[in-house]
Amino acid sequence: SEMCIRDRSYTDFIQGLMMVAALVMVPVVGVMHLGGVSNLVKAVSEVDPHYWAVWGPTTTLIGVISALAWGLGYFGQPHIIVRFMAIRTPGEARAGRRIGIGWMLLAVIGAGLTAVVGAAVYRRDPAALADPETVFIALGQLLFHPLVAGFMLAAILAAIMSTISSQLLVTSSALIEDLYGAVTRRRVTGGWL
């Protein structure tokens, strides 16, 4: 009902704030840890002289297609689409567009800069980072007090929980509307959900 939707919105808002704060804090503190942007660029260039090149000797057609497929596929994800399907007026669509694009810019730039900072921090001792997929967690533990590092882990859980709850909502709605409607031959109204 209306109260459940409002509570869900507050939960999404808090989870989103946690994720954005974590994705912004790690690169900013990482750059300060390295001594500034010039040191970051220098350290990453030592790792790979072609690191900053858009097209380089290691660029492959499959890599470009994969990157494009990931970026374009985002808009078709059911848990993203369902947010925009809930919009009631064109004014809400404009606000949703601004929020969605702003969120994606912060998230993608923050995640990308986290990877760059990780490459610079772990350039001399790659063994310190056993799995490159955990660079966000490793940087959180290296750069922050354990209490703040715990917040970083909570932000990861917030992202997971937000996606899972959205996927469950989409799945349950599809099951009720498609299967229940097909079996009983009755149209499901909004009051059910």
Steps between C-alpha positions, in 0.01 A plus 500: 500500500595867517692466829695199370598693186610801708708278731654331195590842360671601826692173504612548139602858578713402802658209310577733207660758729719232657613377158574847362685606816719188485566532126604863541699462825732219385642680192526838676684361802704275268622798299593678825680183617706501179591867540281658234377449145845539342638217715198287409558554127872431536445181704243361259719585199780298664267199514404528132618778266184448289264513801347836404464423128145442377639287216821316567692190402287282729162629372300228330173502312352256753600737784327795331184297428498372859527852642221626273278202584539560872426871470199460272367202692459705817186668368325167442546359848159424652577648842597828331203512263250434780609822672409701192176306447379629838515862380156664496560840335739652243642722776603192694667366184717811473600476867564125459721566200711751693532273801575192288765670288656674801515171689656317205762771446607489865493120512688439175758774557549390864540134403736586215713724719506229768653266242757764399593570864525124560739461207716780640496382863570134426747558212808409701354209693235319295515212751340732758184487290426130460192556281468818289121466523525593869687828446217706651501292820881499520523878451227554759697299755831665408388862488241527777455438870335158559170671588491678164623184323198326654280770345661418164405135543148606598481705178582187300225315684262791434566466127440126513184529710358779283546293184367181658189668641430663163546169318265327747240773450519466122487120519203490737311756291563301183390176667179650637403686183604236248448164668216578738319698230545219248383227738196682642426699184448808718677829463717590800441852628749730671345424840669161506851640476 
